[in-house]
Amino acid sequence: FKLTDSPNETLTEIRFWISSILAKATNLAPIVLVGTHLDKCRSFEEASARADAVFEMVKSTFASTENVKIYPPVLINPKPI
């Protein structure tokens, strides 16, 4: 998902993809959310907050879906320490 999109817009897109996966998956489907366009965000903190917001929305949306395991997003700060 694009870290630059609003969480609501992102949720709509992710809902489509997870529904597509569930239509084909016969067993537990591990799902890893991948945030892109980190370089377009104003700061790493902004990107991290957006990723967390999306994860919480997706987790609550699919909480009752038994055969889906959604892992929290991991962001890697591209700037050297």
GROMACS .gro file of C-alpha atoms in nm, residues 2-81:
model
   80
    2LYS     CA    1   0.112   0.354  -0.060
    3LEU     CA    2   0.211   0.527   0.261
    4THR     CA    3   0.108   0.853   0.094
    5ASP     CA    4  -0.258   0.749   0.054
    6SER     CA    5  -0.515   0.809   0.325
    7PRO     CA    6  -0.581   0.515   0.559
    8ASN     CA    7  -0.943   0.495   0.436
    9GLU     CA    8  -0.835   0.477   0.072
   10THR     CA    9  -0.574   0.217   0.161
   11LEU     CA   10  -0.827   0.008   0.353
   12THR     CA   11  -1.053  -0.005   0.047
   13GLU     CA   12  -0.766  -0.137  -0.166
   14ILE     CA   13  -0.645  -0.385   0.095
   15ARG     CA   14  -1.001  -0.513   0.148
   16PHE     CA   15  -1.014  -0.595  -0.224
   17TRP     CA   16  -0.682  -0.782  -0.218
   18ILE     CA   17  -0.755  -0.979   0.099
   19SER     CA   18  -1.096  -1.077  -0.036
   20SER     CA   19  -0.925  -1.198  -0.355
   21ILE     CA   20  -0.678  -1.403  -0.151
   22LEU     CA   21  -0.957  -1.554   0.060
   23ALA     CA   22  -1.148  -1.652  -0.254
   24LYS     CA   23  -0.856  -1.874  -0.361
   25ALA     CA   24  -0.682  -1.975  -0.036
   26THR     CA   25  -0.788  -2.303   0.119
   27ASN     CA   26  -0.576  -2.278   0.435
   28LEU     CA   27  -0.447  -2.007   0.661
   29ALA     CA   28  -0.321  -1.724   0.445
   30PRO     CA   29  -0.038  -1.525   0.607
   31ILE     CA   30  -0.058  -1.170   0.482
   32VAL     CA   31   0.226  -0.922   0.505
   33LEU     CA   32   0.139  -0.559   0.447
   34VAL     CA   33   0.407  -0.375   0.251
   35GLY     CA   34   0.411   0.003   0.260
   36THR     CA   35   0.565   0.177  -0.039
   37HIS     CA   36   0.656   0.536  -0.124
   38LEU     CA   37   0.828   0.597   0.211
   39ASP     CA   38   1.053   0.846   0.034
   40LYS     CA   39   0.747   1.060  -0.051
   41CYS     CA   40   0.643   1.105   0.314
   42ARG     CA   41   0.748   1.417   0.504
   43SER     CA   42   0.917   1.211   0.774
   44PHE     CA   43   0.978   0.857   0.889
   45GLU     CA   44   0.751   0.923   1.187
   46GLU     CA   45   0.466   1.024   0.955
   47ALA     CA   46   0.511   0.708   0.751
   48SER     CA   47   0.524   0.495   1.064
   49ALA     CA   48   0.204   0.652   1.200
   50ARG     CA   49   0.024   0.592   0.868
   51ALA     CA   50   0.142   0.230   0.858
   52ASP     CA   51   0.023   0.173   1.215
   53ALA     CA   52  -0.316   0.332   1.139
   54VAL     CA   53  -0.363   0.111   0.832
   55PHE     CA   54  -0.262  -0.201   1.025
   56GLU     CA   55  -0.512  -0.128   1.304
   57MET     CA   56  -0.792  -0.068   1.053
   58VAL     CA   57  -0.714  -0.386   0.858
   59LYS     CA   58  -0.678  -0.590   1.177
   60SER     CA   59  -1.016  -0.475   1.309
   61THR     CA   60  -1.183  -0.524   0.970
   62PHE     CA   61  -1.066  -0.885   0.940
   63ALA     CA   62  -1.062  -0.977   1.311
   64SER     CA   63  -1.341  -1.231   1.272
   65THR     CA   64  -1.191  -1.395   0.961
   66GLU     CA   65  -1.047  -1.723   1.086
   67ASN     CA   66  -0.815  -1.811   0.800
   68VAL     CA   67  -0.627  -1.481   0.782
   69LYS     CA   68  -0.321  -1.387   0.983
   70ILE     CA   69  -0.215  -1.028   0.927
   71TYR     CA   70   0.127  -0.924   1.049
   72PRO     CA   71   0.211  -0.569   1.155
   73PRO     CA   72   0.405  -0.363   0.903
   74VAL     CA   73   0.776  -0.316   0.950
   75LEU     CA   74   0.931   0.005   0.824
   76ILE     CA   75   1.300   0.040   0.765
   77ASN     CA   76   1.435   0.390   0.796
   78PRO     CA   77   1.640   0.441   0.479
   79LYS     CA   78   1.847   0.718   0.635
   80PRO     CA   79   2.176   0.616   0.794
   81ILE     CA   80   2.213   0.664   1.167
   0.00000   0.00000   0.00000
